[in-house]
XYZ file of C-alpha atoms in Angstrom:
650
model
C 0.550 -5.083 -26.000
C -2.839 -6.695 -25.748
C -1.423 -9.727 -25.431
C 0.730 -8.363 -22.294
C -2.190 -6.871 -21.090
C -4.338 -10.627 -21.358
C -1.421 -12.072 -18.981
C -1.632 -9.076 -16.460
C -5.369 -9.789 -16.178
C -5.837 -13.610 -16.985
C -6.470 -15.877 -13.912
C -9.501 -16.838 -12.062
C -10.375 -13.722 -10.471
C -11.482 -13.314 -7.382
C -11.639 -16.848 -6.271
C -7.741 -16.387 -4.771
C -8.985 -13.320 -2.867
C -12.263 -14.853 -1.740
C -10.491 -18.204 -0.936
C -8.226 -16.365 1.234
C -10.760 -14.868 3.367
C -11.675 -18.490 5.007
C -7.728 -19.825 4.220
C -6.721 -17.641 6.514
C -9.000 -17.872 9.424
C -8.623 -21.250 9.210
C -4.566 -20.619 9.586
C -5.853 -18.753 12.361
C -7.292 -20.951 14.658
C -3.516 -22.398 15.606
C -3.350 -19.218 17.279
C -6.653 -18.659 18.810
C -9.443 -20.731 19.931
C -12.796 -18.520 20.490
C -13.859 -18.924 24.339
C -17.344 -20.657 24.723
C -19.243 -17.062 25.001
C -18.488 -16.428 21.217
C -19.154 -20.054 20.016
C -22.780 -19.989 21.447
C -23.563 -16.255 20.735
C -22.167 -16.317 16.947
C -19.916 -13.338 17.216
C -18.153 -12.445 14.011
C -14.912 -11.202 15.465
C -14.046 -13.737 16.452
C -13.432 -15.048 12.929
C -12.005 -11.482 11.807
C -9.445 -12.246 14.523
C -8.058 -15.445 13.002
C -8.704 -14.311 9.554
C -6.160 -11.521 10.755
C -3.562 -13.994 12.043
C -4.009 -16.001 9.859
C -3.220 -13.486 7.174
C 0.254 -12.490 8.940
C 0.989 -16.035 8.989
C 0.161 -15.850 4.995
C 3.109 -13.595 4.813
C 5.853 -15.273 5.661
C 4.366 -18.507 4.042
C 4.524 -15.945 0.811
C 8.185 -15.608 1.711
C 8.956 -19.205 2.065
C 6.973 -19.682 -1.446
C 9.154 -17.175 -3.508
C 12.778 -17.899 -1.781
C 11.910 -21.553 -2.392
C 10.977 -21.226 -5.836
C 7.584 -22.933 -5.031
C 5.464 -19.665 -6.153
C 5.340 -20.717 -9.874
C 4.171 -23.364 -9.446
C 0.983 -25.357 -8.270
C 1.506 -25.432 -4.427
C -0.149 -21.671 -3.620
C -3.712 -22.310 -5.096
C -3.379 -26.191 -3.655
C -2.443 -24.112 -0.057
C -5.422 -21.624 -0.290
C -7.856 -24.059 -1.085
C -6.669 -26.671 1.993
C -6.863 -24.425 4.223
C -10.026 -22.792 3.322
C -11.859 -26.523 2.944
C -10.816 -26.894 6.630
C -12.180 -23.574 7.638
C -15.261 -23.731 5.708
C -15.625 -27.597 7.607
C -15.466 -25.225 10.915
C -18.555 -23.647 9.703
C -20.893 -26.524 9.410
C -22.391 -26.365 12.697
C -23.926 -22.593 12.437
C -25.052 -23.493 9.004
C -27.263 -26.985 10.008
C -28.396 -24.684 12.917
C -29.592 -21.484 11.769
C -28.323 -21.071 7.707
C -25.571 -18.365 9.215
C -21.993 -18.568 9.467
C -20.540 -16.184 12.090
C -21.159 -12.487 12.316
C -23.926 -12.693 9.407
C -27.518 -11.833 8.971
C -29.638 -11.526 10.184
C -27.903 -10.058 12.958
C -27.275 -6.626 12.873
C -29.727 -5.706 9.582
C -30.133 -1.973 9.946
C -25.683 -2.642 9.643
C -26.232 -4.771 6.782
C -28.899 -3.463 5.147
C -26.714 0.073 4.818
C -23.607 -1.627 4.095
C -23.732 -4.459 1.624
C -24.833 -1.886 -0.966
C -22.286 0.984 -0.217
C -19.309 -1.539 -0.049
C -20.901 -3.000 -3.316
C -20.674 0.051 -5.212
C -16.869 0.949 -3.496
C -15.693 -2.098 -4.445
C -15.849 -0.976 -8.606
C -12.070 0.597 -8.321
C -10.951 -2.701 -7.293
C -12.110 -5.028 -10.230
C -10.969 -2.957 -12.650
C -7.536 -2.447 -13.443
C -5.547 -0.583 -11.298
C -4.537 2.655 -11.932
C -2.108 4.395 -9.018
C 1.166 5.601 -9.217
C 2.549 3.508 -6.314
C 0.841 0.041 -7.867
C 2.835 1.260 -10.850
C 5.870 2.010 -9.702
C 6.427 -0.575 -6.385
C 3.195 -2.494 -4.830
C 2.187 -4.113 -8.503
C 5.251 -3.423 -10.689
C 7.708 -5.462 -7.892
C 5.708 -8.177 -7.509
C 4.843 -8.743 -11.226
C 8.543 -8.153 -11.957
C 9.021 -11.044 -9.349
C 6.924 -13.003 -10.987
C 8.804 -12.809 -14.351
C 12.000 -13.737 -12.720
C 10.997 -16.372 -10.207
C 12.658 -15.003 -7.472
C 11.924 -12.512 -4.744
C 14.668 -9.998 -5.742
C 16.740 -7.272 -4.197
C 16.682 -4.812 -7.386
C 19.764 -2.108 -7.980
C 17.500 -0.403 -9.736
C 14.063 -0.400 -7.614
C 14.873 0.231 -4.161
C 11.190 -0.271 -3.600
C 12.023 -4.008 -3.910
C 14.573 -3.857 -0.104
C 11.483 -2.932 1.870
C 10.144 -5.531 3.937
C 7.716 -6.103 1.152
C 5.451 -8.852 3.150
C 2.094 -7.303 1.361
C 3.822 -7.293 -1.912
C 4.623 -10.778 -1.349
C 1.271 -11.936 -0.476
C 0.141 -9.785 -3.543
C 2.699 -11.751 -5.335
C 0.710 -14.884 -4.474
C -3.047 -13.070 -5.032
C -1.248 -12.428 -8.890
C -0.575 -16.179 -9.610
C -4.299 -16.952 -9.395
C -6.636 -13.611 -9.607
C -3.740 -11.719 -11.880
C -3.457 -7.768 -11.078
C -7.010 -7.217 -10.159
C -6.300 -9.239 -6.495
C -4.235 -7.123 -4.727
C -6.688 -4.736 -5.016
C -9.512 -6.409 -3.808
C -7.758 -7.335 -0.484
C -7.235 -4.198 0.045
C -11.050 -3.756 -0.256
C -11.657 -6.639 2.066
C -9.277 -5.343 4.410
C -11.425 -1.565 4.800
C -14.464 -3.225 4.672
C -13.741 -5.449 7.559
C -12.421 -2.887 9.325
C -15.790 -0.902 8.638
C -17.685 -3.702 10.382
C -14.843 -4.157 13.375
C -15.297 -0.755 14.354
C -19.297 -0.898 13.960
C -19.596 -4.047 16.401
C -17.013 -3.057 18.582
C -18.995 0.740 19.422
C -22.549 -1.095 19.019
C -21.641 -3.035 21.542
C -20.577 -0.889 23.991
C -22.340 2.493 22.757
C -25.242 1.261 21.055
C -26.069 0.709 17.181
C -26.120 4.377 16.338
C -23.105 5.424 17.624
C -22.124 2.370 15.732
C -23.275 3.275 12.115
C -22.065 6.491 12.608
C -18.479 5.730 13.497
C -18.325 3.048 10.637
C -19.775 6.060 8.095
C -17.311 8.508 9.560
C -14.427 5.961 9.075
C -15.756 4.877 5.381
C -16.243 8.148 4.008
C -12.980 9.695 5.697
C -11.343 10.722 2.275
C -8.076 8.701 3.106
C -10.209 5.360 2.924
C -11.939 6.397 0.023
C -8.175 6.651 -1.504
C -6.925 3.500 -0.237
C -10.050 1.594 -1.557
C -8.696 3.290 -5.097
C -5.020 2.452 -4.912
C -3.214 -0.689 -3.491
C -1.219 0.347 -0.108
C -0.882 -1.652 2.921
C -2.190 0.583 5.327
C -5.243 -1.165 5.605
C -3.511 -4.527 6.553
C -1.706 -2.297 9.191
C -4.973 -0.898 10.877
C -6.507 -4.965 10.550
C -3.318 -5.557 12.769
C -4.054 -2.859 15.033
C -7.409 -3.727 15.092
C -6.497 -7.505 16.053
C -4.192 -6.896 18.867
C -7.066 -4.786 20.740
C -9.539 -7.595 19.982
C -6.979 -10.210 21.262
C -6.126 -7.929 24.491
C -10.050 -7.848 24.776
C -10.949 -11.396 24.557
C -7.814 -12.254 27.085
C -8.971 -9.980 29.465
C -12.237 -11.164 29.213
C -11.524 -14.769 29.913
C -8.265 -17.087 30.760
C -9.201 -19.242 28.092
C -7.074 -17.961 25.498
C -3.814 -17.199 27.856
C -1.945 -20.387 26.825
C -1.789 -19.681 22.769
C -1.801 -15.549 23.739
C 1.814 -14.697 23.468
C 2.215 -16.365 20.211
C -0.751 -14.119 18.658
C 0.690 -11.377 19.886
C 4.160 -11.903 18.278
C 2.813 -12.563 15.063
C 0.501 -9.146 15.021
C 3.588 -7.573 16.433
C 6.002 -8.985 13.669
C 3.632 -9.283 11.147
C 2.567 -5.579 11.075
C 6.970 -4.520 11.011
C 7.236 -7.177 8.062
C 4.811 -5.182 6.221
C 6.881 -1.599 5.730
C 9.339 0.338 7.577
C 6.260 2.493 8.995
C 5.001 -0.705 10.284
C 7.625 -0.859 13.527
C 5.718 2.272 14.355
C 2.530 -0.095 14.426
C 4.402 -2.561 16.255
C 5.344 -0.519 18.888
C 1.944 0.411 19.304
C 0.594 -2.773 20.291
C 3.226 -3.537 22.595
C 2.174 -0.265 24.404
C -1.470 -1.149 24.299
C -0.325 -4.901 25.461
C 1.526 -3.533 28.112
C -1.465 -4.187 31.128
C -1.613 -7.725 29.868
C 2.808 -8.313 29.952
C 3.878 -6.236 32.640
C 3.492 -8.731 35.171
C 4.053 -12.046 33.420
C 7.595 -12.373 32.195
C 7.323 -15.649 30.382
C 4.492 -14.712 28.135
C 6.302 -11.004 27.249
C 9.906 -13.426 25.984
C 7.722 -15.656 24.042
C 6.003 -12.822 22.313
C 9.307 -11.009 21.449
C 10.477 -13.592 20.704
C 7.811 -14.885 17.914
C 7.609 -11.119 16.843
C 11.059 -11.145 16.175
C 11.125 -14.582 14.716
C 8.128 -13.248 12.294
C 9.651 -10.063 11.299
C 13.188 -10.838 11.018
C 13.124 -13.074 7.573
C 11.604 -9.820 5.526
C 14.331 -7.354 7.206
C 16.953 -10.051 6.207
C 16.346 -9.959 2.795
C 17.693 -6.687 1.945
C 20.488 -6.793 4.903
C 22.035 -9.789 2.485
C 21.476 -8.313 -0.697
C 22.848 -4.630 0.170
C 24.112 -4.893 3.907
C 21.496 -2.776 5.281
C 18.318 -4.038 6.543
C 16.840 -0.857 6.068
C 17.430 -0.429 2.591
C 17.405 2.635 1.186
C 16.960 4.316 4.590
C 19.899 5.168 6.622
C 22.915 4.295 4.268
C 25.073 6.235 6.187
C 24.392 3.910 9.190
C 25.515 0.617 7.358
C 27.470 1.421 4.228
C 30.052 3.918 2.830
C 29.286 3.621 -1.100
C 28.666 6.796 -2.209
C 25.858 5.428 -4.292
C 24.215 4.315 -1.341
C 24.139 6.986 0.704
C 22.895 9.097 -2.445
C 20.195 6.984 -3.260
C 19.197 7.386 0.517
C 19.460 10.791 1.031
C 16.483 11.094 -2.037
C 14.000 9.060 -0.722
C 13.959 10.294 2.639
C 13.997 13.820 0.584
C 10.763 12.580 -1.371
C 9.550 11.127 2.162
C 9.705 14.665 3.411
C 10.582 17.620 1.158
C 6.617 17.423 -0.665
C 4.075 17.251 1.901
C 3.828 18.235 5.639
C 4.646 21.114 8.431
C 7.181 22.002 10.242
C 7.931 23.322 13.465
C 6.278 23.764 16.769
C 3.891 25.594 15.433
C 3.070 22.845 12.816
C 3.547 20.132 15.470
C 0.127 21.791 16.894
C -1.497 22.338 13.995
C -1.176 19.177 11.808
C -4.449 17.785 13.477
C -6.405 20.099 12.453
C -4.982 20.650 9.199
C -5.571 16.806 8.330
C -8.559 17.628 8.593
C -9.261 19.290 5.444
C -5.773 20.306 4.300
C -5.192 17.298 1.520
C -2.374 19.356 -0.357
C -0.872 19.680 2.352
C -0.590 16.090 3.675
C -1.018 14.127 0.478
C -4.860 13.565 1.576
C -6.923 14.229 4.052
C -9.548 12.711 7.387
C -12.648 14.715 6.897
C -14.438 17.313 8.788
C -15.999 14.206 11.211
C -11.743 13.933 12.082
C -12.674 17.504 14.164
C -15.436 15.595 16.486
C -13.055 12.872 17.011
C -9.891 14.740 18.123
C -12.577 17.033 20.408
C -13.841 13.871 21.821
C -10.430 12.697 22.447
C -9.409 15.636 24.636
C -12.901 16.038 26.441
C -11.974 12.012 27.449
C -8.381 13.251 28.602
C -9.294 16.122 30.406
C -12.352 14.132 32.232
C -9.246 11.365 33.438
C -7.519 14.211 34.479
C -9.955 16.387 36.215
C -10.547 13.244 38.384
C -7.147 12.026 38.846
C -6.887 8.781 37.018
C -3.491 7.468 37.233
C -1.076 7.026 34.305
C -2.248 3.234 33.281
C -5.702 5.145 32.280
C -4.018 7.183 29.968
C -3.004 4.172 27.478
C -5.299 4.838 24.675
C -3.821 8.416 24.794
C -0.188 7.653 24.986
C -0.980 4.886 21.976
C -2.305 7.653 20.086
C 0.326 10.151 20.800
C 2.748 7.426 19.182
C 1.221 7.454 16.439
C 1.173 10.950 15.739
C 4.758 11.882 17.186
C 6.271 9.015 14.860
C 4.592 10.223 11.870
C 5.299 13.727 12.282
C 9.198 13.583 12.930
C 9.045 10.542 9.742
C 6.823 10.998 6.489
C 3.569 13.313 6.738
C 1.543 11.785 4.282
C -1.834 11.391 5.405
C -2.800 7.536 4.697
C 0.505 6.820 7.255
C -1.893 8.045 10.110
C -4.682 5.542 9.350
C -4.678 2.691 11.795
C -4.055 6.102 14.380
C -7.782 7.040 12.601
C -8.862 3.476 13.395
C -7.923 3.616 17.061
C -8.998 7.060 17.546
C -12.199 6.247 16.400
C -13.042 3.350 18.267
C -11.225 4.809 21.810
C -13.704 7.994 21.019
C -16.629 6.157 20.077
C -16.695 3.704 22.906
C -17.210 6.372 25.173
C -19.875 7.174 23.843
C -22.016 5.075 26.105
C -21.250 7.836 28.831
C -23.567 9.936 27.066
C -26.951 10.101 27.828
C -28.913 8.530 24.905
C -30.311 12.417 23.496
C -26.694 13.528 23.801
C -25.533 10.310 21.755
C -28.084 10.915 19.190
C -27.368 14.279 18.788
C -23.276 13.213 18.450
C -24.047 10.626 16.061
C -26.039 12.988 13.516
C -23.481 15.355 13.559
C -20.787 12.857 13.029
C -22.969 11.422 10.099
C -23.547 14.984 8.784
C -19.632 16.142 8.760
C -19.054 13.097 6.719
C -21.461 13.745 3.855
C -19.537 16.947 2.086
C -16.159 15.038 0.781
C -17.834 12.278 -0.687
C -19.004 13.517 -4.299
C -15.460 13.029 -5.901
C -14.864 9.360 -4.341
C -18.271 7.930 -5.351
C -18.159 10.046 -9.141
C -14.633 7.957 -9.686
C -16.734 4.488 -8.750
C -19.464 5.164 -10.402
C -17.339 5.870 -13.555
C -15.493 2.116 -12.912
C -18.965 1.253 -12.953
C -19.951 2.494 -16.427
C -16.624 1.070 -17.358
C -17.120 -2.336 -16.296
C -20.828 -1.908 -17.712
C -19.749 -0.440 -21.089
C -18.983 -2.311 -24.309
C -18.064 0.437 -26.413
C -14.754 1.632 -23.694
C -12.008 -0.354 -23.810
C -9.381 -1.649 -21.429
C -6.756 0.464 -23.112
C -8.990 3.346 -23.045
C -9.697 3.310 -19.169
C -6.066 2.652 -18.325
C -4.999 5.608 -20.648
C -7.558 7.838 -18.652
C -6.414 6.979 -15.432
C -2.234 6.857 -16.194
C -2.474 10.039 -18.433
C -0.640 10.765 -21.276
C 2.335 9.238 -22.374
C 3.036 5.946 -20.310
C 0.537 3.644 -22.183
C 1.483 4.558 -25.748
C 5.194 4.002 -25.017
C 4.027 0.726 -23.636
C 2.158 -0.061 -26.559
C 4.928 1.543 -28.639
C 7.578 -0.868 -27.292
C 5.703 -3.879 -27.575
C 5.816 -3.389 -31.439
C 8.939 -1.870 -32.761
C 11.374 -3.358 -29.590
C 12.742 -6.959 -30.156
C 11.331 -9.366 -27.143
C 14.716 -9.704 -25.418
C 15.528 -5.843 -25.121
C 17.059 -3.941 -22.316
C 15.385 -0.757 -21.665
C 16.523 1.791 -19.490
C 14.436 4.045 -18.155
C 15.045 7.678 -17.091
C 12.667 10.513 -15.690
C 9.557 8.364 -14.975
C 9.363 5.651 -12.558
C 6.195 3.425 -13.647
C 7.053 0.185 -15.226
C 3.921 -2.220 -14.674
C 2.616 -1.944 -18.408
C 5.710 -2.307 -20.405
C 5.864 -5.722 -21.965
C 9.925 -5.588 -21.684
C 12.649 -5.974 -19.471
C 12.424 -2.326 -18.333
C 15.755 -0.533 -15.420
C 15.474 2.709 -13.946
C 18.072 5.109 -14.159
C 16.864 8.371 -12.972
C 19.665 9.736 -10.872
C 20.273 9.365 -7.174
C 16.267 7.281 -7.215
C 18.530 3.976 -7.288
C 22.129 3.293 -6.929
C 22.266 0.665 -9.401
C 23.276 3.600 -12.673
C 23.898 7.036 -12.817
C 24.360 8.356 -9.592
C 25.830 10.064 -9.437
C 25.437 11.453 -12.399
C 28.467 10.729 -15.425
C 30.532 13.668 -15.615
C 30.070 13.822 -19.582
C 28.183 11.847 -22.828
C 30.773 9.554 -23.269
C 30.964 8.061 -19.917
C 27.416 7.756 -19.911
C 27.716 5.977 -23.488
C 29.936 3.532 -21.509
C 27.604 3.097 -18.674
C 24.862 2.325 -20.992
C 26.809 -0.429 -23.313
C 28.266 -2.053 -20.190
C 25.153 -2.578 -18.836
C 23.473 -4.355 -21.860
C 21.605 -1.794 -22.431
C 19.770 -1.432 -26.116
C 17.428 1.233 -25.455
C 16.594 4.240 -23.785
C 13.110 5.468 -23.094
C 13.099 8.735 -22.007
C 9.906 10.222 -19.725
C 8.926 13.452 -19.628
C 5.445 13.517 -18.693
C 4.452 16.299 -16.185
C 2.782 14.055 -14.022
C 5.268 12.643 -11.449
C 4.767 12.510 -7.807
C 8.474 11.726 -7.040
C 10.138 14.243 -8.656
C 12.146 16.587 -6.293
C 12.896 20.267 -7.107
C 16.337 19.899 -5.374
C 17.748 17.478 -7.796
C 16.389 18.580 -10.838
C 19.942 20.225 -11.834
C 21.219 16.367 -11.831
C 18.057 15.361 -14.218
C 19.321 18.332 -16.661
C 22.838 17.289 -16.546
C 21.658 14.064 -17.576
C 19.229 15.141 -19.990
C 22.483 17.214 -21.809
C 24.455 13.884 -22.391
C 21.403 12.684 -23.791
C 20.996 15.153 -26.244
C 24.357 14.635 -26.997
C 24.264 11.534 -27.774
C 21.249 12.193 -29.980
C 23.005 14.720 -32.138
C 26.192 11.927 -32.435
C 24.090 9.609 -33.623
C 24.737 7.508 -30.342
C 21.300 7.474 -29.665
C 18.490 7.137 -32.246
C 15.418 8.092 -31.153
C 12.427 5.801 -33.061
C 9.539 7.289 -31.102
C 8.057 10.310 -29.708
C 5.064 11.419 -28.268
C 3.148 12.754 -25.246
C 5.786 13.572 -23.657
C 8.040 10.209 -23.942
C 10.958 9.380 -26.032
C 12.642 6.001 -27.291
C 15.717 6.033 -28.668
C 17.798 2.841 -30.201
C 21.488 2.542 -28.394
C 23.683 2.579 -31.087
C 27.091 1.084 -30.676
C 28.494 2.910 -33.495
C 26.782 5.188 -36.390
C 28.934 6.624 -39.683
C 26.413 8.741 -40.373
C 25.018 10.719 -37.405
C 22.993 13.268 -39.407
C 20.444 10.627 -41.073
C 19.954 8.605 -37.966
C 18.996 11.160 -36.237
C 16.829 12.886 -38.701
C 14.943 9.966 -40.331
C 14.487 7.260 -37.407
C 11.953 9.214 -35.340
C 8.207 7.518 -35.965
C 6.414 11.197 -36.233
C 7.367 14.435 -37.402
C 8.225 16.420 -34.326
C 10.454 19.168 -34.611
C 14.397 17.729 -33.663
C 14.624 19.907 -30.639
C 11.741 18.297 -28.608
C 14.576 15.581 -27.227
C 16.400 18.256 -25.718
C 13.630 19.851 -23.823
C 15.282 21.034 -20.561
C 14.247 19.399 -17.251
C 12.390 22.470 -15.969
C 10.150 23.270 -19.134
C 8.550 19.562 -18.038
């Protein structure tokens, strides 16, 4: 196991993730060249802008890498480093004339001088090992699993792996060279450059205090305090978001950047679709907010649909060759008529929906306010400051309408009510809303330069002062990565065990000693498979139509499931901890969990291992004497009837 755990981490961390940073600006620039304005004042977004292109160009070259076959080997790091050596040659100038690349100090210090310390001490839960359920299950375990087989997979088993997947992809190529620590880093880099985006964007329309205190409201929202602890692509959504109004802005602002402007746009408009199903929400979005800049020009709106679609449409067609539906799992029904299929789809958009959110009109009116402090509710939560945003965003409305704007001033508001109409009728999980939190809070805080400059004080301390109560639990977690990463006397296998829980390390570790190197493990009840050092399937029924769904009507046809499928063990997960399991299909589970026991009693299955919760049982083909295998394999003395523990007592 330590050995396993050496290859997750081994690489030369972070110099992929800091390499990509300049790599991808420099991709960048073949979609925008800064007007003269920004290359004689120094602006930093600018740079943000191509890094963001750039990045969405990084994608599909991620694509092209693992279809190819080219990701194992020595191309990726040679790729990064070319393009960042021709970026960083870019720089030269600002450095022989004032020691500054773009956007640096000593411009903006009171910024700086706040910020490089907090996003020092925020960035501890990304350098240390990652610990989330999702990176466990789908944003880590798919790539890694990738990684192992060369190939950028559809996987019966994982239907995680049919998404779009162009972040996991990219994370696939951050793992080659910083291991499993780099994902998670770019997700830092991705908040804290939205942090600054937002600050320069207000300061310079509202002044530096409104400034600060919209980048503190976003930072200590809880929501980005979660994202800068787990690995999900919202951020890289909201960067998109973030781009197209910055590329809108700066092509507005001059006719400089018209002729390479409809090719930006497609890639921020198929890059942000390629990145999950939720991102053709996104997508939408900033062909709304485009819309003053296409309306009138024809030409330029076919190019941009055209790159958008020739961006997006390599990540759809993945899974729309692999299964027949590009939208694998979602919408079976629409594209298939296995049975299997439309199972397996029917439970994730049950676990999309049946957990968290309202319903009704009553919750359609509600849910604002709620996010505000209602995390159970909405799998997280915005903060009180979320309150002074959504009032600033109907004073602005009711101010257009009191003086009889017409409907093209309502964009920001129509943008916005996108966003929240999409993600109420789809998945109400909280983090889904976030580049809707990034836009609300820049539309909000730009206005506040209509303030008078008492008034905008007086805004910007409340703002600051709403965001101080939810951040105790956030900065206790980093501080404790801290100690970690600061402490010789805890271990790696110590902090992982703390943050998984009980159970799913010690099977890992458990399998890497008494399983043979080329086993087959399938996996039932529990969906995390990052740590185990074998080939590792789920099987949980209805989760993936690869096995078991439905489930077999009795222990003998599952006995025939499991030997035609290679199987040689079973590893069995009861832990109480498990996001994705659903109430309604729990029945299915015990069904399941009968034949199991079953088997156990027959001497089918021998379990060799139990603890915390977890089972592993040897797949035996054929056993004379059920009685002793059953009663003398087991690693521990547990009493027998702990395997048949029903699927409610979990």
């Amino acid at each position: 196991m330590n050995d396993y755990l050496t290859f997750l981490t081994s690489g030369i961390f972070p110099c992929g993730t800091l390499l990509l940073l300049p790599a991808a600006a420099g991709l960048g620039r073949l979609l925008y060249s800064p007007p003269a304005t920004e290359e004689k004042n120094g602006s930093g977004r600018g740079f943000l802008l191509r890094f963001v292109l750039g990045l969405n160009l990084f994608y599909l070259i991620s694509l092209i890498l693992g279809v190819s076959g080219l990701m194992t080997g020595p191309l990726p790091g040679l790729l990064l480093f070319g393009t960042a050596a021709v970026e960083l040659w870019h720089w030269l100038p600002w450095w022989r004339r004032n020691g500054n690349p773009p956007g640096a100090p000593p411009r903006h210090v009171i910024f700086w001088l706040l910020f490089i310390p907090a996003a020092l001490f925020l960035a501890a839960p990304a350098i240390t090992f990652p610990l989330g359920w999702d990176a466990h299950t789908y944003h880590l375990a798919l790539p890694c699993r990738w990684h192992r087989d060369g190939f950028p997979a559809i996987y019966g088993d994982l239907p995680y792996s049919g998404f779009p997947g162009a972040a996991e992809l990219l994370y696939w190529l951050l793992f080659r060279i910083d291991g499993i620590r780099g994902p998670g880093l770019l997700g830092w880099t991705a908040v804290m450059v939205t942090t600054f985006w937002l600050y320069d964007r207000i300061r310079s329309q509202a002044g530096t205090g409104t400034g600060l205190a919209a980048a503190v409201a976003f930072l200590a929202a809880p929501v980005t305090m979660m994202l800068l602890r787990e690995t999900y692509v919202e951020p890289l959504l909201a960067l998109n978001v973030l781009a197209a109004v910055e590329l809108n802005a700066a092509a507005t602002a001059t006719t400089g950047n018209r002729r390479h402007y409809p090719l930006a746009l497609g890639v921020l408009i198929g890059g942000a679709a390629a990145l999950k199903l939720n991102g053709l929400l996104c997508g939408f979005a900033i062909v709304m907010w485009s819309g003053p800049q296409l309306i009138s020009r024809r030409r330029q709106t076919a190019v941009a649909a055209a790159t958008a679609m020739a961006v997006m449409l390599p990540f759809y067609l993945r899974p729309w060759l692999a299964t027949g539906n590009p939208l694998f799992p979602f919408f079976a029904t629409w594209f298939s008529s296995a049975t299997a299929l439309r199972y397996c789809s029917q439970y994730h958009y049950a676990m999309a929906t049946a957990k968290f959110g309202v319903t009704g009109s009553g919750g359609l009116l509600a849910a604002p306010l709620l996010l505000a402090w209602a995390g159970n509710i909405f799998d997280g939560s915005y903060g009180w400051q979320l309150l002074l945003f959504l009032a600033g965003a109907f004073a602005i409305a009711g101010r257009k309408i009191v003086r009889h704007r017409p409907p093209a001033a309502f964009l920001a508001e129509a943008v916005l009510l996108l966003f929240y109409l999409g993600w109420f009728v789809t998945a109400q999980q909280a983090r889904f809303l976030f580049p809707a939190f990034v836009l609300l809070i820049l539309h909000v805080g730009k206005a506040g330069r209509r303030l008078t400059p008492r008034r905008r004080a007086w805004a910007a301390l409340i703002c600051g002062l709403l965001s101080l109560p939810q951040l105790p639990p956030p900065l206790e977690h980093s501080w404790k990565c801290w100690q970690y990463l600061g402490s010789k006397q805890i271990g790696l296998k110590d902090f992982i065990y703390t943050g998984t829980g009980p159970g799913y390390l010690t099977a890992a570790d458990t399998m890497a000693r008494i399983t043979p190197p080329d086993a087959k493990i399938l996996l039932l009840f529990d969906h995390r498979t990052l740590l185990y050092p074998r080939r590792v399937e789920l099987g949980t029924p209805f989760f993936q139509p690869q096995l078991l769904t439905p489930p077999p009507p009795d222990a003998s046809t599952l006995q025939r499931e499991l030997a035609t499928n290679g199987f040689t063990h079973l590893l069995l997960g009861l832990s109480p901890y498990h996001p994705d399991r659903l109430a309604q299909y729990a029945a299915a589970e015990q069904t399941v969990a009968e034949e199991i026991a079953q088997l156990a009693q027959s001497g089918r299955l021998q379990p060799i291992w139990q603890d915390e919760g977890f089972v592993l049982f040897r797949i035996v083909p054929s056993v004379p004497d059920r009685r002793s295998s059953c009663r003398h394999a087991v690693s521990n003395d547990r009493p027998e009837r702990k395997f048949y523990l029903r699927m409610g007592d979990r």
